[in-house]
Amino acid sequence: MNNNYKIVRTIFENTFQRVVECKENETGDIFYSNIITSPKVINLINIPELKSLSSNILEAYNTDDRIYIYTYPLNLRYKGLKEGITGNLTLKQQFNLSEKIIMLAQNIFNMTDVVQQKILDLDRIFVDEDHNLYVDLNLVFEQEYDIADNETFKRLGNILHYIFSGTEIVDYNISDTIPPDVLKIIVRCLTKEYVFPKDIFEELKQSPIYGMIFAPVNVTDINRSIIKEKETAEKEPEADVSFIEPETDSVQEDDSVLNIYLNGDGKQEKVTKNKNAFSKKEILRLAVSLLIVVIVLLIGNKIIKMFSAEETINENPKEQIENEEPGEQGPSEPTDPEDETPPSDITDSTEIYFNDKLLESTGYSGTKAEIDNNIYLEGKNSLLIKNEGDGKVKSLFAVVDFTDEKFSYMLKQQIGIGAKIKSEKDVEVSVVLEAYNNGALASNFHTRLDIYNDMWSPLTVPINVTNADYLNIYIEYEGQNKVWVDSIYIDVIK
């Protein structure tokens, strides 16, 4: 960059970085000068990798002790991603833009985690009129150290969610307006099931809805097919339909129906009525259809009679026994009360995943929720996680036993954990999920949620459990308070 400019204002400055807005004296063009002096931050940045992206970089280079990045303001040329796609994208355009976002994530995947996080940001991505992507690389670093975890897949899932719904993901609440194929990909992004972003691209291309939208249509073949059908119809001999009596006296021609204009060339082609009401093929199809209807009706009638007979037997068992012949009854056997399966005592959704038998089978002996019969949303009770001190409390409120055949189908599936939560005082809680295999902790996951005292807040957590015996679900928060959980629902995301 030349030195013929003046500094307009300082945008950001700390001990290891300074970003200023500049204005060229000759042209009046605005640009940003970003100078990084911290060795730790310098080691996080690869200048050639940054230059390979479609971005606003005017010039970038590094010296022995500094990095210089000069950029122009993208908002003066293009629209931000949020503004550029709001309400005006077709489904095909949404998929095209999603492909570009995924490839951007793949192109930056070899960069350090903190740089990936800076780039893959809804506010730093811009689009032109053709929805080509441009990234704002006027990078600002508030900290000198790298982040603890890679957030690329989580941020990618959020951007895909925005493209298809126009909203960001808040507390894992995913919009139900997103196509199921894309919804599955977003959930897998949030649970970090992919190895590389390009794996997402491959799955997207193999989805049924993608194939339906981008399947090539051969217009020549379609035209040939239409011509062939027309020629076949013209060559067909007239069918004998003497059994159909035309009502020429009662039916009049409606010219408004018969005048059909084709090709928009201004020429009128009057479609004449076919003297033959049905062709042989049509008669054959009609006969087959009638035969199928008759068979279905006969089978349906028989099934109805069978169910009616069964209901009569069930409703009048005493009458059936009295009508039996004396010699037809088998010898009666004494029944063992212990062999009879007692009716289920579970009458509340909370009891399905939180009961003494379940906790005993998993061997859990730690802090757990209490049953509260006074405050609840549905059923007869809720689960109370109470903290009487100022420290942190972590209490179990649900368990999924995958060794039970009723829940084993959830393994290796995307499952959704839903509930309603409220508190005595507004508080931020963590929902902690711990999967155990052979008695040892196999994996864990947590998400934060704001809880309020005047309303039941919805909780929705998608997760994938690949190999576990059971899954423990906890509520964790700090400070004296009471938190209630109700309406627990856990099932495979479909």
Tab-separated table of C-alpha atoms in Angstrom:
chain	number	residue	atom	x	y	z
A	1	MET	CA	0.000	0.000	0.000
A	2	ASN	CA	1.154	3.543	-0.677
A	3	ASN	CA	1.477	6.111	2.078
A	4	ASN	CA	-0.831	8.667	0.481
A	5	TYR	CA	-3.703	8.263	2.951
A	6	LYS	CA	-4.927	9.569	6.261
A	7	ILE	CA	-6.283	7.737	9.317
A	8	VAL	CA	-9.995	8.388	9.877
A	9	ARG	CA	-10.552	6.508	13.129
A	10	THR	CA	-9.342	3.615	15.260
A	11	ILE	CA	-11.672	0.613	15.046
A	12	PHE	CA	-9.954	-1.748	17.503
A	13	GLU	CA	-6.791	-1.661	19.532
A	14	ASN	CA	-5.185	-3.717	22.287
A	15	THR	CA	-1.647	-4.669	23.318
A	16	PHE	CA	-1.059	-6.932	20.333
A	17	GLN	CA	-3.241	-5.571	17.499
A	18	ARG	CA	-4.401	-2.284	15.987
A	19	VAL	CA	-7.111	-1.850	13.339
A	20	VAL	CA	-7.690	1.602	11.838
A	21	GLU	CA	-9.949	2.995	9.115
A	22	CYS	CA	-8.059	4.904	6.419
A	23	LYS	CA	-8.944	7.093	3.461
A	24	GLU	CA	-6.847	7.513	0.333
A	25	ASN	CA	-6.142	11.153	-0.435
A	26	GLU	CA	-6.413	10.854	-4.223
A	27	THR	CA	-9.424	8.594	-4.706
A	28	GLY	CA	-11.219	8.983	-1.393
A	29	ASP	CA	-11.544	5.196	-1.113
A	30	ILE	CA	-11.940	3.728	2.367
A	31	PHE	CA	-9.803	0.787	3.501
A	32	TYR	CA	-8.752	-0.850	6.771
A	33	SER	CA	-5.224	-1.300	8.042
A	34	ASN	CA	-4.855	-4.266	10.392
A	35	ILE	CA	-1.430	-4.622	12.057
A	36	ILE	CA	-0.796	-7.602	14.363
A	37	THR	CA	2.283	-7.596	16.598
A	38	SER	CA	1.676	-10.493	19.005
A	39	PRO	CA	3.848	-13.562	18.194
A	40	LYS	CA	1.112	-15.870	19.512
A	41	VAL	CA	-1.494	-14.420	17.164
A	42	ILE	CA	0.969	-14.316	14.257
A	43	ASN	CA	1.512	-18.069	14.673
A	44	LEU	CA	-2.246	-18.616	14.296
A	45	ILE	CA	-2.418	-16.984	10.846
A	46	ASN	CA	-1.303	-18.360	7.490
A	47	ILE	CA	-1.254	-15.478	4.950
A	48	PRO	CA	-1.218	-17.654	1.750
A	49	GLU	CA	-4.270	-19.567	3.005
A	50	LEU	CA	-6.125	-16.304	3.648
A	51	LYS	CA	-5.270	-14.997	0.180
A	52	SER	CA	-6.712	-18.140	-1.436
A	53	LEU	CA	-10.232	-17.250	-0.269
A	54	SER	CA	-12.727	-14.975	-2.009
A	55	SER	CA	-12.431	-12.043	0.332
A	56	ASN	CA	-11.879	-8.305	0.710
A	57	ILE	CA	-8.098	-8.499	1.048
A	58	LEU	CA	-6.277	-5.754	-0.871
A	59	GLU	CA	-2.848	-6.768	0.353
A	60	ALA	CA	-1.457	-9.003	3.108
A	61	TYR	CA	2.054	-9.941	4.133
A	62	ASN	CA	4.149	-10.621	7.207
A	63	THR	CA	7.533	-9.418	8.334
A	64	ASP	CA	9.795	-10.759	11.062
A	65	ASP	CA	7.633	-9.436	13.873
A	66	ARG	CA	4.354	-8.258	12.308
A	67	ILE	CA	1.460	-9.142	10.026
A	68	TYR	CA	-0.108	-6.495	7.800
A	69	ILE	CA	-3.620	-7.066	6.410
A	70	TYR	CA	-5.247	-4.354	4.258
A	71	THR	CA	-8.921	-4.799	3.376
A	72	TYR	CA	-11.780	-2.828	1.855
A	73	PRO	CA	-15.270	-2.606	3.453
A	74	LEU	CA	-17.400	-5.385	1.941
A	75	ASN	CA	-20.685	-3.746	2.954
A	76	LEU	CA	-20.108	-1.005	0.368
A	77	ARG	CA	-20.127	-3.538	-2.485
A	78	TYR	CA	-22.166	-6.526	-1.373
A	79	LYS	CA	-24.952	-7.477	1.002
A	80	GLY	CA	-24.422	-9.408	4.203
A	81	LEU	CA	-25.508	-13.043	4.079
A	82	LYS	CA	-28.488	-12.358	6.333
A	83	GLU	CA	-29.683	-9.435	4.248
A	84	GLY	CA	-28.881	-11.017	0.883
A	85	ILE	CA	-30.951	-14.186	1.319
A	86	THR	CA	-33.936	-12.995	3.343
A	87	GLY	CA	-37.159	-14.251	1.798
A	88	ASN	CA	-36.070	-14.328	-1.837
A	89	LEU	CA	-34.387	-17.701	-2.393
A	90	THR	CA	-35.858	-20.643	-4.249
A	91	LEU	CA	-35.162	-24.139	-2.949
A	92	LYS	CA	-32.603	-24.642	-5.712
A	93	GLN	CA	-30.831	-21.400	-4.771
A	94	GLN	CA	-30.815	-22.472	-1.119
A	95	PHE	CA	-29.047	-25.715	-2.046
A	96	ASN	CA	-26.573	-23.893	-4.307
A	97	LEU	CA	-25.714	-21.432	-1.535
A	98	SER	CA	-25.420	-24.289	0.972
A	99	GLU	CA	-22.873	-25.996	-1.277
A	100	LYS	CA	-20.767	-22.815	-1.354
A	101	ILE	CA	-20.922	-22.477	2.447
A	102	ILE	CA	-19.867	-26.095	2.908
A	103	MET	CA	-16.957	-25.704	0.475
A	104	LEU	CA	-15.877	-22.540	2.303
A	105	ALA	CA	-15.774	-24.552	5.525
A	106	GLN	CA	-13.724	-27.229	3.762
A	107	ASN	CA	-11.274	-24.651	2.376
A	108	ILE	CA	-10.576	-23.207	5.831
A	109	PHE	CA	-10.547	-26.528	7.678
A	110	ASN	CA	-6.741	-26.713	7.730
A	111	MET	CA	-6.500	-23.309	9.411
A	112	THR	CA	-6.251	-22.952	13.174
A	113	ASP	CA	-9.496	-23.274	15.132
A	114	VAL	CA	-9.636	-19.630	16.157
A	115	VAL	CA	-9.225	-18.415	12.551
A	116	GLN	CA	-11.934	-20.842	11.387
A	117	GLN	CA	-14.231	-19.409	14.045
A	118	LYS	CA	-13.491	-15.835	12.924
A	119	ILE	CA	-14.200	-16.605	9.260
A	120	LEU	CA	-17.257	-18.869	9.546
A	121	ASP	CA	-19.477	-16.184	11.036
A	122	LEU	CA	-22.871	-15.068	9.728
A	123	ASP	CA	-21.869	-11.422	10.138
A	124	ARG	CA	-18.594	-11.841	8.197
A	125	ILE	CA	-19.992	-13.536	5.085
A	126	PHE	CA	-21.321	-11.450	2.189
A	127	VAL	CA	-23.020	-12.333	-1.110
A	128	ASP	CA	-23.289	-10.636	-4.490
A	129	GLU	CA	-26.297	-10.652	-6.838
A	130	ASP	CA	-25.416	-14.168	-8.039
A	131	HIS	CA	-25.054	-15.380	-4.429
A	132	ASN	CA	-21.284	-15.787	-4.681
A	133	LEU	CA	-19.611	-15.690	-1.269
A	134	TYR	CA	-17.082	-13.156	0.006
A	135	VAL	CA	-15.484	-13.285	3.447
A	136	ASP	CA	-14.520	-10.275	5.564
A	137	LEU	CA	-10.915	-10.978	6.570
A	138	ASN	CA	-10.400	-7.871	8.656
A	139	LEU	CA	-9.788	-10.216	11.571
A	140	VAL	CA	-10.011	-8.953	15.126
A	141	PHE	CA	-8.565	-11.006	18.005
A	142	GLU	CA	-9.758	-10.234	21.508
A	143	GLN	CA	-7.488	-12.930	22.982
A	144	GLU	CA	-3.972	-14.174	22.337
A	145	TYR	CA	-4.695	-17.863	22.740
A	146	ASP	CA	-6.475	-20.427	20.622
A	147	ILE	CA	-9.989	-21.638	21.514
A	148	ALA	CA	-10.511	-24.871	23.423
A	149	ASP	CA	-12.761	-26.568	20.873
A	150	ASN	CA	-13.373	-26.465	17.134
A	151	GLU	CA	-16.732	-24.842	16.399
A	152	THR	CA	-16.704	-25.157	12.608
A	153	PHE	CA	-19.417	-27.826	12.356
A	154	LYS	CA	-21.627	-26.093	14.906
A	155	ARG	CA	-21.323	-22.765	13.071
A	156	LEU	CA	-21.850	-24.480	9.718
A	157	GLY	CA	-25.056	-26.086	11.006
A	158	ASN	CA	-26.269	-22.686	12.206
A	159	ILE	CA	-25.589	-21.058	8.817
A	160	LEU	CA	-27.375	-23.874	6.941
A	161	HIS	CA	-30.288	-23.460	9.343
A	162	TYR	CA	-30.409	-19.743	8.521
A	163	ILE	CA	-30.322	-20.354	4.766
A	164	PHE	CA	-33.348	-22.675	4.883
A	165	SER	CA	-35.374	-21.037	7.673
A	166	GLY	CA	-34.254	-17.403	7.925
A	167	THR	CA	-33.476	-17.834	11.641
A	168	GLU	CA	-30.494	-18.887	13.735
A	169	ILE	CA	-30.512	-21.846	16.122
A	170	VAL	CA	-31.318	-20.790	19.690
A	171	ASP	CA	-31.012	-23.340	22.526
A	172	TYR	CA	-31.005	-26.184	19.973
A	173	ASN	CA	-34.535	-25.297	18.837
A	174	ILE	CA	-34.539	-26.279	15.166
A	175	SER	CA	-37.178	-24.943	12.761
A	176	ASP	CA	-39.755	-27.428	11.472
A	177	THR	CA	-39.877	-25.648	8.084
A	178	ILE	CA	-36.538	-27.129	6.987
A	179	PRO	CA	-36.620	-30.110	4.555
A	180	PRO	CA	-36.042	-33.406	6.440
A	181	ASP	CA	-32.877	-34.256	4.485
A	182	VAL	CA	-31.306	-30.913	5.414
A	183	LEU	CA	-32.623	-31.112	8.981
A	184	LYS	CA	-30.762	-34.384	9.474
A	185	ILE	CA	-27.519	-32.805	8.233
A	186	ILE	CA	-27.936	-29.810	10.566
A	187	VAL	CA	-28.457	-32.086	13.582
A	188	ARG	CA	-25.377	-34.105	12.663
A	189	CYS	CA	-23.395	-30.867	12.401
A	190	LEU	CA	-24.465	-29.878	15.912
A	191	THR	CA	-23.469	-33.279	17.294
A	192	LYS	CA	-20.162	-33.211	15.337
A	193	GLU	CA	-20.645	-36.526	13.560
A	194	TYR	CA	-18.667	-35.566	10.462
A	195	VAL	CA	-14.918	-35.809	10.014
A	196	PHE	CA	-14.550	-33.193	7.273
A	197	PRO	CA	-16.978	-30.595	5.864
A	198	LYS	CA	-16.710	-32.305	2.463
A	199	ASP	CA	-18.519	-35.282	4.032
A	200	ILE	CA	-21.508	-32.982	4.509
A	201	PHE	CA	-21.313	-31.993	0.843
A	202	GLU	CA	-21.413	-35.649	-0.244
A	203	GLU	CA	-24.385	-36.404	1.987
A	204	LEU	CA	-26.219	-33.338	0.702
A	205	LYS	CA	-25.758	-34.426	-2.929
A	206	GLN	CA	-26.993	-37.942	-2.161
A	207	SER	CA	-30.193	-36.758	-0.471
A	208	PRO	CA	-33.477	-37.518	-2.305
A	209	ILE	CA	-34.612	-33.880	-2.404
A	210	TYR	CA	-31.274	-32.792	-3.932
A	211	GLY	CA	-31.614	-35.437	-6.636
A	212	MET	CA	-35.179	-34.352	-7.320
A	213	ILE	CA	-34.207	-30.685	-7.742
A	214	PHE	CA	-31.018	-31.139	-9.771
A	215	ALA	CA	-32.004	-34.199	-11.847
A	216	PRO	CA	-31.306	-33.433	-15.547
A	217	VAL	CA	-34.347	-33.254	-17.775
A	218	ASN	CA	-33.864	-34.276	-21.424
A	219	VAL	CA	-36.391	-32.182	-23.337
A	220	THR	CA	-35.585	-33.986	-26.604
A	221	ASP	CA	-36.518	-37.366	-25.113
A	222	ILE	CA	-39.749	-35.937	-23.713
A	223	ASN	CA	-40.735	-34.507	-27.108
A	224	ARG	CA	-39.938	-37.795	-28.826
A	225	SER	CA	-42.073	-39.651	-26.298
A	226	ILE	CA	-45.021	-37.314	-26.866
A	227	ILE	CA	-44.775	-37.674	-30.668
A	228	LYS	CA	-44.567	-41.463	-30.396
A	229	GLU	CA	-47.640	-41.653	-28.179
A	230	LYS	CA	-49.540	-39.424	-30.602
A	231	GLU	CA	-48.600	-41.585	-33.578
A	232	THR	CA	-49.604	-44.751	-31.684
A	233	ALA	CA	-52.980	-43.272	-30.798
A	234	GLU	CA	-53.627	-42.319	-34.432
A	235	LYS	CA	-52.837	-45.846	-35.630
A	236	GLU	CA	-55.111	-47.572	-33.090
A	237	PRO	CA	-58.257	-49.131	-34.641
A	238	GLU	CA	-61.593	-47.848	-33.486
A	239	ALA	CA	-63.015	-49.757	-30.525
A	240	ASP	CA	-66.465	-51.338	-30.588
A	241	VAL	CA	-68.447	-49.314	-28.127
A	242	SER	CA	-71.919	-50.089	-29.416
A	243	PHE	CA	-73.049	-50.895	-25.862
A	244	ILE	CA	-72.632	-47.216	-24.931
A	245	GLU	CA	-75.650	-45.176	-25.943
A	246	PRO	CA	-74.696	-41.591	-26.738
A	247	GLU	CA	-77.074	-38.977	-25.422
A	248	THR	CA	-76.779	-36.572	-28.334
A	249	ASP	CA	-80.118	-34.997	-27.674
A	250	SER	CA	-79.480	-34.098	-24.048
A	251	VAL	CA	-75.826	-33.042	-24.291
A	252	GLN	CA	-74.810	-29.960	-26.252
A	253	GLU	CA	-71.352	-28.989	-27.338
A	254	ASP	CA	-69.695	-26.320	-25.233
A	255	ASP	CA	-67.473	-24.253	-27.533
A	256	SER	CA	-65.836	-22.595	-24.560
A	257	VAL	CA	-64.477	-25.968	-23.516
A	258	LEU	CA	-63.490	-27.196	-26.973
A	259	ASN	CA	-61.549	-24.107	-28.087
A	260	ILE	CA	-58.031	-24.667	-26.799
A	261	TYR	CA	-55.177	-22.439	-27.987
A	262	LEU	CA	-51.771	-24.051	-28.183
A	263	ASN	CA	-48.169	-22.731	-28.311
A	264	GLY	CA	-49.239	-19.096	-27.886
A	265	ASP	CA	-48.736	-18.348	-31.578
A	266	GLY	CA	-52.137	-16.831	-32.086
A	267	LYS	CA	-53.379	-19.749	-34.193
A	268	GLN	CA	-56.537	-21.385	-32.926
A	269	GLU	CA	-56.789	-25.140	-33.069
A	270	LYS	CA	-60.243	-26.439	-32.372
A	271	VAL	CA	-60.140	-29.774	-30.647
A	272	THR	CA	-62.888	-32.001	-31.932
A	273	LYS	CA	-64.619	-34.627	-29.877
A	274	ASN	CA	-63.567	-38.198	-30.479
A	275	LYS	CA	-66.416	-40.189	-31.912
A	276	ASN	CA	-65.202	-43.254	-30.077
A	277	ALA	CA	-65.789	-42.721	-26.384
A	278	PHE	CA	-63.260	-45.366	-25.279
A	279	SER	CA	-60.350	-47.206	-26.833
A	280	LYS	CA	-59.722	-50.906	-26.259
A	281	LYS	CA	-56.939	-50.123	-23.788
A	282	GLU	CA	-59.179	-47.796	-21.817
A	283	ILE	CA	-61.955	-50.426	-21.658
A	284	LEU	CA	-59.445	-52.999	-20.437
A	285	ARG	CA	-58.101	-50.638	-17.775
A	286	LEU	CA	-61.647	-49.839	-16.663
A	287	ALA	CA	-62.516	-53.522	-16.338
A	288	VAL	CA	-59.371	-54.242	-14.306
A	289	SER	CA	-60.084	-51.277	-12.017
A	290	LEU	CA	-63.649	-52.453	-11.393
A	291	LEU	CA	-62.415	-55.965	-10.658
A	292	ILE	CA	-59.902	-54.641	-8.103
A	293	VAL	CA	-62.588	-52.544	-6.415
A	294	VAL	CA	-64.899	-55.555	-6.128
A	295	ILE	CA	-62.121	-57.715	-4.646
A	296	VAL	CA	-61.175	-55.015	-2.118
A	297	LEU	CA	-64.809	-54.611	-1.067
A	298	LEU	CA	-65.237	-58.378	-0.580
A	299	ILE	CA	-62.030	-58.646	1.475
A	300	GLY	CA	-62.959	-55.574	3.520
A	301	ASN	CA	-66.416	-56.963	4.244
A	302	LYS	CA	-64.903	-60.244	5.409
A	303	ILE	CA	-62.426	-58.445	7.704
A	304	ILE	CA	-65.229	-56.334	9.200
A	305	LYS	CA	-67.232	-59.471	9.962
A	306	MET	CA	-64.198	-61.088	11.618
A	307	PHE	CA	-63.634	-58.034	13.843
A	308	SER	CA	-67.328	-57.848	14.677
A	309	ALA	CA	-67.335	-61.482	15.728
A	310	GLU	CA	-64.231	-60.975	17.844
A	311	GLU	CA	-65.762	-57.926	19.557
A	312	THR	CA	-68.922	-59.913	20.302
A	313	ILE	CA	-66.870	-62.658	21.944
A	314	ASN	CA	-64.858	-60.154	23.993
A	315	GLU	CA	-67.933	-58.244	25.098
A	316	ASN	CA	-69.877	-61.364	26.208
A	317	PRO	CA	-67.369	-63.907	27.556
A	318	LYS	CA	-69.904	-65.311	30.006
A	319	GLU	CA	-72.429	-65.843	27.273
A	320	GLN	CA	-69.810	-67.645	25.160
A	321	ILE	CA	-68.963	-70.034	28.004
A	322	GLU	CA	-72.623	-70.821	28.606
A	323	ASN	CA	-73.117	-71.632	24.933
A	324	GLU	CA	-70.228	-74.080	24.779
A	325	GLU	CA	-71.000	-77.801	24.705
A	326	PRO	CA	-70.151	-79.655	27.931
A	327	GLY	CA	-67.430	-81.785	26.372
A	328	GLU	CA	-65.588	-78.919	24.655
A	329	GLN	CA	-64.059	-77.290	27.718
A	330	GLY	CA	-60.556	-78.330	28.660
A	331	PRO	CA	-59.577	-79.122	32.224
A	332	SER	CA	-59.173	-75.990	34.298
A	333	GLU	CA	-55.719	-75.294	35.691
A	334	PRO	CA	-55.021	-73.334	38.864
A	335	THR	CA	-53.510	-69.934	38.190
A	336	ASP	CA	-50.437	-68.690	40.006
A	337	PRO	CA	-50.849	-65.071	41.150
A	338	GLU	CA	-47.083	-64.561	40.819
A	339	ASP	CA	-47.209	-65.397	37.090
A	340	GLU	CA	-49.703	-62.651	36.344
A	341	THR	CA	-48.150	-59.432	34.978
A	342	PRO	CA	-49.376	-56.552	37.097
A	343	PRO	CA	-50.725	-53.507	35.263
A	344	SER	CA	-48.248	-50.665	34.737
A	345	ASP	CA	-48.272	-48.077	37.517
A	346	ILE	CA	-46.659	-45.401	35.287
A	347	THR	CA	-49.185	-42.621	34.836
A	348	ASP	CA	-46.865	-39.625	34.280
A	349	SER	CA	-44.290	-38.894	31.574
A	350	THR	CA	-41.623	-38.203	34.201
A	351	GLU	CA	-41.979	-41.728	35.614
A	352	ILE	CA	-41.012	-43.368	32.308
A	353	TYR	CA	-37.412	-42.171	32.614
A	354	PHE	CA	-37.225	-41.651	36.385
A	355	ASN	CA	-38.358	-44.408	38.738
A	356	ASP	CA	-36.828	-46.529	41.498
A	357	LYS	CA	-36.645	-49.715	39.405
A	358	LEU	CA	-34.825	-47.929	36.580
A	359	LEU	CA	-32.317	-46.197	38.869
A	360	GLU	CA	-31.653	-49.448	40.707
A	361	SER	CA	-30.988	-51.321	37.439
A	362	THR	CA	-28.377	-48.745	36.366
A	363	GLY	CA	-26.783	-48.626	39.817
A	364	TYR	CA	-27.097	-44.855	40.190
A	365	SER	CA	-26.591	-43.623	43.749
A	366	GLY	CA	-25.756	-39.921	43.307
A	367	THR	CA	-27.836	-36.764	43.696
A	368	LYS	CA	-31.207	-37.030	42.012
A	369	ALA	CA	-34.366	-35.004	41.554
A	370	GLU	CA	-37.330	-35.136	43.922
A	371	ILE	CA	-40.929	-35.841	42.943
A	372	ASP	CA	-43.136	-32.761	43.443
A	373	ASN	CA	-46.925	-33.198	43.537
A	374	ASN	CA	-47.681	-29.496	44.009
A	375	ILE	CA	-46.185	-27.804	40.920
A	376	TYR	CA	-46.491	-29.574	37.568
A	377	LEU	CA	-47.514	-28.971	33.961
A	378	GLU	CA	-49.156	-32.261	33.015
A	379	GLY	CA	-49.939	-35.585	34.644
A	380	LYS	CA	-49.819	-35.664	38.442
A	381	ASN	CA	-46.308	-34.478	39.353
A	382	SER	CA	-43.034	-32.933	38.175
A	383	LEU	CA	-39.373	-33.447	39.082
A	384	LEU	CA	-37.771	-30.908	41.412
A	385	ILE	CA	-34.041	-30.086	41.441
A	386	LYS	CA	-33.511	-28.071	44.616
A	387	ASN	CA	-30.397	-26.180	45.693
A	388	GLU	CA	-30.425	-24.874	49.278
A	389	GLY	CA	-26.911	-23.396	49.188
A	390	ASP	CA	-24.840	-20.993	47.108
A	391	GLY	CA	-22.713	-23.687	45.470
A	392	LYS	CA	-23.384	-25.776	42.395
A	393	VAL	CA	-25.873	-28.639	42.257
A	394	LYS	CA	-26.023	-31.410	39.656
A	395	SER	CA	-29.060	-33.705	39.899
A	396	LEU	CA	-30.196	-36.605	37.752
A	397	PHE	CA	-33.725	-36.256	36.357
A	398	ALA	CA	-33.912	-38.849	33.545
A	399	VAL	CA	-32.301	-42.126	32.450
A	400	VAL	CA	-32.593	-43.966	29.134
A	401	ASP	CA	-31.797	-47.682	29.504
A	402	PHE	CA	-30.696	-48.902	26.068
A	403	THR	CA	-30.453	-52.491	27.324
A	404	ASP	CA	-34.246	-52.422	27.627
A	405	GLU	CA	-35.822	-53.654	24.386
A	406	LYS	CA	-38.347	-50.786	24.555
A	407	PHE	CA	-35.521	-48.257	24.093
A	408	SER	CA	-32.757	-50.215	22.327
A	409	TYR	CA	-33.971	-48.998	18.924
A	410	MET	CA	-32.648	-45.500	19.799
A	411	LEU	CA	-29.001	-46.595	19.627
A	412	LYS	CA	-27.071	-45.337	16.588
A	413	GLN	CA	-29.896	-42.920	15.798
A	414	GLN	CA	-30.342	-39.171	16.178
A	415	ILE	CA	-32.559	-38.816	19.243
A	416	GLY	CA	-34.270	-35.735	20.558
A	417	ILE	CA	-34.642	-35.022	24.270
A	418	GLY	CA	-37.554	-32.730	25.044
A	419	ALA	CA	-38.963	-31.364	28.301
A	420	LYS	CA	-40.509	-28.274	29.885
A	421	ILE	CA	-38.584	-26.470	32.659
A	422	LYS	CA	-39.309	-23.586	35.039
A	423	SER	CA	-37.615	-22.179	38.142
A	424	GLU	CA	-38.320	-20.304	41.354
A	425	LYS	CA	-35.918	-17.526	40.235
A	426	ASP	CA	-34.529	-16.801	36.770
A	427	VAL	CA	-31.390	-18.858	36.271
A	428	GLU	CA	-29.093	-20.273	33.590
A	429	VAL	CA	-28.839	-24.056	33.813
A	430	SER	CA	-26.741	-26.677	32.065
A	431	VAL	CA	-28.384	-29.811	30.720
A	432	VAL	CA	-25.692	-32.501	31.023
A	433	LEU	CA	-25.860	-35.817	29.150
A	434	GLU	CA	-23.542	-38.677	30.106
A	435	ALA	CA	-23.456	-41.974	28.192
A	436	TYR	CA	-22.130	-45.035	30.058
A	437	ASN	CA	-20.848	-48.288	28.589
A	438	ASN	CA	-19.865	-51.271	30.767
A	439	GLY	CA	-20.123	-49.067	33.848
A	440	ALA	CA	-17.653	-46.451	32.560
A	441	LEU	CA	-18.332	-42.986	31.165
A	442	ALA	CA	-18.137	-43.281	27.345
A	443	SER	CA	-19.053	-39.734	26.297
A	444	ASN	CA	-20.689	-36.588	27.598
A	445	PHE	CA	-22.374	-33.468	26.220
A	446	HIS	CA	-23.910	-30.345	27.716
A	447	THR	CA	-25.894	-27.311	26.618
A	448	ARG	CA	-27.002	-24.156	28.415
A	449	LEU	CA	-30.544	-22.878	28.771
A	450	ASP	CA	-32.109	-19.806	30.385
A	451	ILE	CA	-34.952	-20.699	32.775
A	452	TYR	CA	-37.607	-18.266	34.034
A	453	ASN	CA	-39.864	-18.180	37.062
A	454	ASP	CA	-43.058	-17.174	35.269
A	455	MET	CA	-43.195	-19.664	32.401
A	456	TRP	CA	-42.359	-23.222	31.376
A	457	SER	CA	-39.426	-23.024	28.949
A	458	PRO	CA	-39.075	-25.718	26.258
A	459	LEU	CA	-35.937	-27.851	26.232
A	460	THR	CA	-34.864	-29.574	23.005
A	461	VAL	CA	-31.500	-31.336	22.745
A	462	PRO	CA	-30.551	-33.449	19.700
A	463	ILE	CA	-27.861	-36.075	20.331
A	464	ASN	CA	-26.497	-39.231	18.759
A	465	VAL	CA	-25.602	-42.183	21.020
A	466	THR	CA	-23.614	-44.784	19.099
A	467	ASN	CA	-22.688	-47.328	21.754
A	468	ALA	CA	-23.904	-47.171	25.352
A	469	ASP	CA	-25.800	-49.149	27.966
A	470	TYR	CA	-27.637	-46.165	29.368
A	471	LEU	CA	-27.786	-42.377	29.203
A	472	ASN	CA	-27.989	-40.186	32.310
A	473	ILE	CA	-29.500	-36.697	31.982
A	474	TYR	CA	-28.832	-34.034	34.637
A	475	ILE	CA	-29.723	-30.446	35.468
A	476	GLU	CA	-26.807	-28.367	36.783
A	477	TYR	CA	-26.937	-24.805	38.093
A	478	GLU	CA	-25.434	-22.572	40.760
A	479	GLY	CA	-27.044	-20.690	43.656
A	480	GLN	CA	-30.030	-21.154	45.914
A	481	ASN	CA	-33.053	-21.941	43.742
A	482	LYS	CA	-35.624	-24.525	42.681
A	483	VAL	CA	-35.989	-25.936	39.173
A	484	TRP	CA	-38.923	-28.070	37.996
A	485	VAL	CA	-38.867	-30.464	35.016
A	486	ASP	CA	-41.986	-31.925	33.394
A	487	SER	CA	-43.367	-33.330	30.122
A	488	ILE	CA	-40.261	-35.378	29.365
A	489	TYR	CA	-40.192	-36.830	25.854
A	490	ILE	CA	-37.307	-38.835	24.346
A	491	ASP	CA	-37.446	-40.462	20.922
A	492	VAL	CA	-35.726	-40.826	17.567
A	493	ILE	CA	-35.766	-37.697	15.389
A	494	LYS	CA	-37.731	-38.551	12.249
